[in-house]
Coordinates of C-alpha atoms in Angstrom, one line a residue:
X1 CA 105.6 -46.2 -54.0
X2 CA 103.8 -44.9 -51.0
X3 CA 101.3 -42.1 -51.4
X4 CA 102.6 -39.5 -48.8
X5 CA 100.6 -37.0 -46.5
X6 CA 100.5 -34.5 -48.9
X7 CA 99.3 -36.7 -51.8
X8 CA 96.7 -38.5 -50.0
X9 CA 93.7 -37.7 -51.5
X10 CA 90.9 -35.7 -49.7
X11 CA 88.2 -37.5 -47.3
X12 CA 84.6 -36.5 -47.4
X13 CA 82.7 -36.4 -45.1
X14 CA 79.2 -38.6 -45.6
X15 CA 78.1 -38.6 -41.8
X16 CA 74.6 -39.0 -40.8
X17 CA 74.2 -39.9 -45.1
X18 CA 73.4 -43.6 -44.4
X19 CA 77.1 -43.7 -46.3
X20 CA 80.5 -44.4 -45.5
X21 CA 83.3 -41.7 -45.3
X22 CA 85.5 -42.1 -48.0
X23 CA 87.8 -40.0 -50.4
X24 CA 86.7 -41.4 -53.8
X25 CA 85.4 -38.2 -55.1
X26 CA 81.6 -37.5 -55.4
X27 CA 80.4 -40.0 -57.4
X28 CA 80.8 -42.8 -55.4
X29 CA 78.3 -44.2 -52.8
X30 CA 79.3 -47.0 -50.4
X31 CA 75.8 -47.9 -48.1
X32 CA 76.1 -48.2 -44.7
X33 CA 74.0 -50.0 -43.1
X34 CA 74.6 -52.5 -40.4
X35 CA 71.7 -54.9 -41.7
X36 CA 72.8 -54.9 -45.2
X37 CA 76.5 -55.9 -43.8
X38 CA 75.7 -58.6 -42.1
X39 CA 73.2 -59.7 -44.9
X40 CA 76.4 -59.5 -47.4
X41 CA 78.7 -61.2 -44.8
X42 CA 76.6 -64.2 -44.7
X43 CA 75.7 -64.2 -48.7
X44 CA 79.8 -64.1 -48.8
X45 CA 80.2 -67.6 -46.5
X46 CA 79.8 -71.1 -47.6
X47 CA 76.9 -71.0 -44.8
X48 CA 73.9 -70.4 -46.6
X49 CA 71.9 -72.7 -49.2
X50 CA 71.4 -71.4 -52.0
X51 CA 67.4 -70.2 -51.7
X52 CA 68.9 -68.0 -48.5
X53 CA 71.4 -66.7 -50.8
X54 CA 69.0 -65.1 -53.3
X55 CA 67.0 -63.7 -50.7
X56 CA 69.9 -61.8 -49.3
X57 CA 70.7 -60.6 -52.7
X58 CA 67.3 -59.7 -53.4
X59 CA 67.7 -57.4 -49.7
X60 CA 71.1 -56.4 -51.1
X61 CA 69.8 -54.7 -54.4
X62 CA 65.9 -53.1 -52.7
X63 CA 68.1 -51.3 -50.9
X64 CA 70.9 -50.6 -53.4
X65 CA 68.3 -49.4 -56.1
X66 CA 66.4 -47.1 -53.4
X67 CA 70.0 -45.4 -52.5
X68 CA 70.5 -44.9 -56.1
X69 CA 67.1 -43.9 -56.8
X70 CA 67.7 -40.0 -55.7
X71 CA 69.9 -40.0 -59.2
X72 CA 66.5 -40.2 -61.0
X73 CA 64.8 -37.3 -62.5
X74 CA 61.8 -36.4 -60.4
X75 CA 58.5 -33.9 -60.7
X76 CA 56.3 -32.3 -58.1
X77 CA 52.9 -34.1 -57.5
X78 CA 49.6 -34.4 -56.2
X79 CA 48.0 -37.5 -55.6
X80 CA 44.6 -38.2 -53.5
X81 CA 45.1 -40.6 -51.3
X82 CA 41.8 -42.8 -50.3
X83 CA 41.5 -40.2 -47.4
X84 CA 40.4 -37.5 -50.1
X85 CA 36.9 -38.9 -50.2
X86 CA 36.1 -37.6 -46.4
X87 CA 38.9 -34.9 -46.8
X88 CA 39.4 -33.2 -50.6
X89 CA 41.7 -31.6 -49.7
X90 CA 43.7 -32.4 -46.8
X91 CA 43.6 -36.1 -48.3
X92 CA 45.6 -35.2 -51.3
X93 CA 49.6 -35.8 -51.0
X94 CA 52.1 -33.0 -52.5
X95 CA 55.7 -33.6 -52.8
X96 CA 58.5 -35.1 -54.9
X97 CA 58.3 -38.4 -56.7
X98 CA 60.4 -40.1 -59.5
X99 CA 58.9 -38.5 -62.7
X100 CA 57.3 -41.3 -65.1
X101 CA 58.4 -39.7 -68.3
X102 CA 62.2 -41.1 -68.1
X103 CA 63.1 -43.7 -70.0
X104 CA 65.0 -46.2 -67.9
X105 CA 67.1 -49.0 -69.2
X106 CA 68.3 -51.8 -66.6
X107 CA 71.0 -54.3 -68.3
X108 CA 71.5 -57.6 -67.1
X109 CA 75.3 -58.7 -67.4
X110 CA 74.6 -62.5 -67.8
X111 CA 75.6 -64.4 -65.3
X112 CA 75.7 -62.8 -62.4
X113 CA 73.8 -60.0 -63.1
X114 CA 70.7 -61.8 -64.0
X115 CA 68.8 -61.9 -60.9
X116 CA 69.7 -58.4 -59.7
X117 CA 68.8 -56.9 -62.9
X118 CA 65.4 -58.2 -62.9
X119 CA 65.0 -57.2 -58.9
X120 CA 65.5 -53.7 -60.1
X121 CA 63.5 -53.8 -62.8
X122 CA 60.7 -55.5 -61.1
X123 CA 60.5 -52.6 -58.6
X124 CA 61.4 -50.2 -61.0
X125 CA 58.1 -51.3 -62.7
X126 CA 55.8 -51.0 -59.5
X127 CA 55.8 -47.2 -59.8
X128 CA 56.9 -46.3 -63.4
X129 CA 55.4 -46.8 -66.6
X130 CA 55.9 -50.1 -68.1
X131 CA 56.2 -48.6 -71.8
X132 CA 59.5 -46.6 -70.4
X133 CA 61.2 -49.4 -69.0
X134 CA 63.1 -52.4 -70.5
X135 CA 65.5 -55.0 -69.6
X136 CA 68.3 -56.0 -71.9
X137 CA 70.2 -58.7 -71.5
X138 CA 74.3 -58.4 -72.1
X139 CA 75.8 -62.1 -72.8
X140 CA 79.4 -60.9 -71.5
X141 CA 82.0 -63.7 -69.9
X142 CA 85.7 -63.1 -69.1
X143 CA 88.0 -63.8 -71.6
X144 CA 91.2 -65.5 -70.1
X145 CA 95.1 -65.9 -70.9
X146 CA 96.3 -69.1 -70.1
X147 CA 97.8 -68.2 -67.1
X148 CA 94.1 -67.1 -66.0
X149 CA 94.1 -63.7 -66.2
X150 CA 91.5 -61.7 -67.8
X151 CA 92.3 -60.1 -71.1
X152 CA 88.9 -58.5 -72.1
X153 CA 85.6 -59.9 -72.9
X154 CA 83.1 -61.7 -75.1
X155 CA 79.4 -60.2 -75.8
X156 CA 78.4 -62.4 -78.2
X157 CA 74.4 -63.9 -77.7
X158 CA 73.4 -60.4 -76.2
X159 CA 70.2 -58.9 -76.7
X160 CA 69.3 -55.5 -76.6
X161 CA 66.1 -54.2 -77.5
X162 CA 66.4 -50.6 -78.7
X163 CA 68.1 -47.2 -77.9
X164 CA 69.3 -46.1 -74.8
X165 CA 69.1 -42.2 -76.0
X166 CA 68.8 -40.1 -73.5
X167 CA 67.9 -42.9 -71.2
X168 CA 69.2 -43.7 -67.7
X169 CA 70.9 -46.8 -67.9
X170 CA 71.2 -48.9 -64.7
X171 CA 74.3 -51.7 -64.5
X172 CA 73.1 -53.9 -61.4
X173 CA 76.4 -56.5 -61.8
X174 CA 77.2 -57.9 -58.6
X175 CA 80.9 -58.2 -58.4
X176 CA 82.6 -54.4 -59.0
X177 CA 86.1 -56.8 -59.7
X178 CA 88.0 -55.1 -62.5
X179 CA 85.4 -53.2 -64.5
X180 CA 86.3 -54.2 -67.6
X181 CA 82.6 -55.7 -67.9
X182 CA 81.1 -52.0 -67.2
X183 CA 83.5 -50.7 -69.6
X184 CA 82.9 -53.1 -72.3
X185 CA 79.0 -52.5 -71.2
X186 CA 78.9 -48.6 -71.9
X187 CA 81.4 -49.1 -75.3
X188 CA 78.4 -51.3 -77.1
X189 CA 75.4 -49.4 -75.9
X190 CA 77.1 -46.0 -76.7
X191 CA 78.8 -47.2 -79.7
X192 CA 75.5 -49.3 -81.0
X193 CA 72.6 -47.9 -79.3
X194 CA 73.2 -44.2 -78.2
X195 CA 74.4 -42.1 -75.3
X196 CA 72.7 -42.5 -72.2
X197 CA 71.9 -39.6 -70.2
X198 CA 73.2 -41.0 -66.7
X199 CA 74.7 -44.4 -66.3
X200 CA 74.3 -45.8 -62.5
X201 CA 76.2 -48.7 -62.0
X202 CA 75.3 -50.8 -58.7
X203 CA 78.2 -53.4 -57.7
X204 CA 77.4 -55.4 -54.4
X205 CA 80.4 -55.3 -53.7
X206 CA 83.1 -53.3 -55.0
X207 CA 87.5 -52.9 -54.9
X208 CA 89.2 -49.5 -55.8
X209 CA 90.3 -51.2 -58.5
X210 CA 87.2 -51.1 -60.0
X211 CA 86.6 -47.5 -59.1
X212 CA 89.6 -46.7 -60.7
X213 CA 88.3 -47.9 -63.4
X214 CA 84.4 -47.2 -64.1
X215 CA 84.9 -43.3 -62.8
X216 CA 87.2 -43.2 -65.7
X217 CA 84.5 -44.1 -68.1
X218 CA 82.2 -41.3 -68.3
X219 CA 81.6 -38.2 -66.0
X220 CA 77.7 -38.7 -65.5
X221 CA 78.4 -42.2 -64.6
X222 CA 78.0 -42.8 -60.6
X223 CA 78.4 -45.8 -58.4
X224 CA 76.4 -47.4 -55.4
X225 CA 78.1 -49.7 -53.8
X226 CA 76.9 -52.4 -50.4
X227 CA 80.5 -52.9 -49.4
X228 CA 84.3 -51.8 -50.7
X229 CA 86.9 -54.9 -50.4
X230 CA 90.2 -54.1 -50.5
X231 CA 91.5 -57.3 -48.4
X232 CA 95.1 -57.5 -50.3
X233 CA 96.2 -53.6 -49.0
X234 CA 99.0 -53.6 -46.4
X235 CA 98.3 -53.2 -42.8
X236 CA 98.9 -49.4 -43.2
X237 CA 96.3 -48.7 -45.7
X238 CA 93.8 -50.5 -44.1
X239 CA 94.2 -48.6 -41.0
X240 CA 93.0 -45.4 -43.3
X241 CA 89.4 -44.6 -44.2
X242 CA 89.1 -45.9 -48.1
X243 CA 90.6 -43.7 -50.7
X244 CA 92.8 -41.7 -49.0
X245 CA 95.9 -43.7 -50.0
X246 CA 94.2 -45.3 -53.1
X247 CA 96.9 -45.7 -55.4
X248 CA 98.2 -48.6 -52.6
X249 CA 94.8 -50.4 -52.2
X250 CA 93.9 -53.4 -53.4
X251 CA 91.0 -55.4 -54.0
X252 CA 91.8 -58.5 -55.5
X253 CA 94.1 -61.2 -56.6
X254 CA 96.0 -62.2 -59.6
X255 CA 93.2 -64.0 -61.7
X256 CA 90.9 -61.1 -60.9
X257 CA 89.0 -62.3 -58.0
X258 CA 87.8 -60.2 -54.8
X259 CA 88.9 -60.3 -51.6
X260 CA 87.8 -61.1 -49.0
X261 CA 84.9 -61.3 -51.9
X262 CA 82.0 -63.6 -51.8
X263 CA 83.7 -66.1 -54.5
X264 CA 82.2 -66.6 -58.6
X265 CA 78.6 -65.5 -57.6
X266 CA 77.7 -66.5 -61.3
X267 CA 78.5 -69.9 -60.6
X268 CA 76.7 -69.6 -56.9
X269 CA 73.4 -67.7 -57.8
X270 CA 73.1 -69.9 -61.1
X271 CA 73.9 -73.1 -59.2
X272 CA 76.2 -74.0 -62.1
X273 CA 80.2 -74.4 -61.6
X274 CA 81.0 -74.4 -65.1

């Protein structure tokens, strides 16, 4: 049924944010930013080997993780720069920067989520503590009916090494399909290894299907996005800025897949169609 005028849901305004306008609520970032676009729009194609590929990705998530970065707790600071030596105290810079006593827990969602995961957490690791940051590893796949649809999924082989208490817990998986892998995510750390304090969960690409789904999960959870699909909406809704007339978009197809999308990229970044 269509969503009339007075149900369509309410657009904010993210103007001169370096984010799109949309009317998902709050919690949810799209980037926008030409270059990362047309990075994404040539990672999508057939066009680029596969070396060209990770390199866009690795673009894609720097600029992803900095977006997401103002979620982190920061602290006020002083630090002399090497200009303190002539000038004590002119030299010295004051201001905000991420503060080093929060833990930070980035999970990789095997396949696809491998190489982002360790992008964040290699940066994440060039200006935090090491002994605060860790990288776990979720062995998750698709479970399938026989008609190809996803029915829920399989963590077995995962490896998590400790608690997430308190922690922020970053999800860098790549494809924000149906969010069943981000729910099943938070279920086993919360249920095994304890509540995170913030969960920021960084698709590359996202469908309000997913939205719909991960914003459901917890209400400190938040979502950067590089691009919203929702290629199978009609005509009508496209013509609207995302999320006013939610309820009628869609992202992707019947076995789960995003379109336009940038096809399985577990099987593309891995280099392994299996």
């Amino acid at each position: 049924m269509s969503t009339g005028p007075e149900e369509q849901a309410e657009l904010e305004d993210r103007t001169g944010s370096g984010e799109l306008s949309h009317a998902y609520g709050p919690r949810v970032h799209i980037l926008d930013n030409l270059l990362l676009r047309s990075g994404l729009a040539r990672m999508s194609s057939p066009a680029p080997r596969l070396h060209e590929v990770i390199d866009l990705l690795r673009c894609a998530y720097e600029s992803l993780l900095m977006a997401a970065s103002r979620e982190l707790p920061s602290v006020d600071a002083e630090v002399e720069t090497r200009m303190a030596q002539a000038h004590p105290r002119e030299g010295v810079f004051r201001g905000q920067i991420l503060d080093p006593k929060t833990p930070i827990v980035v999970c990789d969602v095997i396949r696809a989520g491998l190489i982002p995961a360790q992008i964040c957490f290699e940066r994440l690791l060039s200006v935090l503590p090491d002994s605060l940051l860790r990288l776990d590893h979720l062995n998750m796949s698709r479970v399938c009916d026989e008609e190809g649809h996803v029915v829920g999924v399989d963590l077995a082989g995962s490896k998590v090494g400790g608690s997430v208490e308190d922690a922020v817990l970053v999800i860098p998986d790549p494809m924000g399909a149906t969010g069943s892998t981000i729910v099943r995510a938070v279920e086993h750390y919360v249920a095994h290894h304890g509540t995170p304090r913030k969960i920021i969960v960084l698709p590359m690409i996202a469908t309000p299907e997913f939205l719909r789904t991960v914003l459901d999960i917890r209400e400190d959870l938040v979502v950067y996005t590089a691009r919203l699909d929702r290629g199978l909406s009609p005509p009508d809704v496209l013509s609207l800025p995302p999320g006013v007339d939610w309820e009628r978009e869609r992202g992707l197809n019947e076995h789960s897949y995003i379109l336009p999308g940038a096809g399985g990229m577990g099987e593309v970044l891995n280099n392994s169609w299996c």
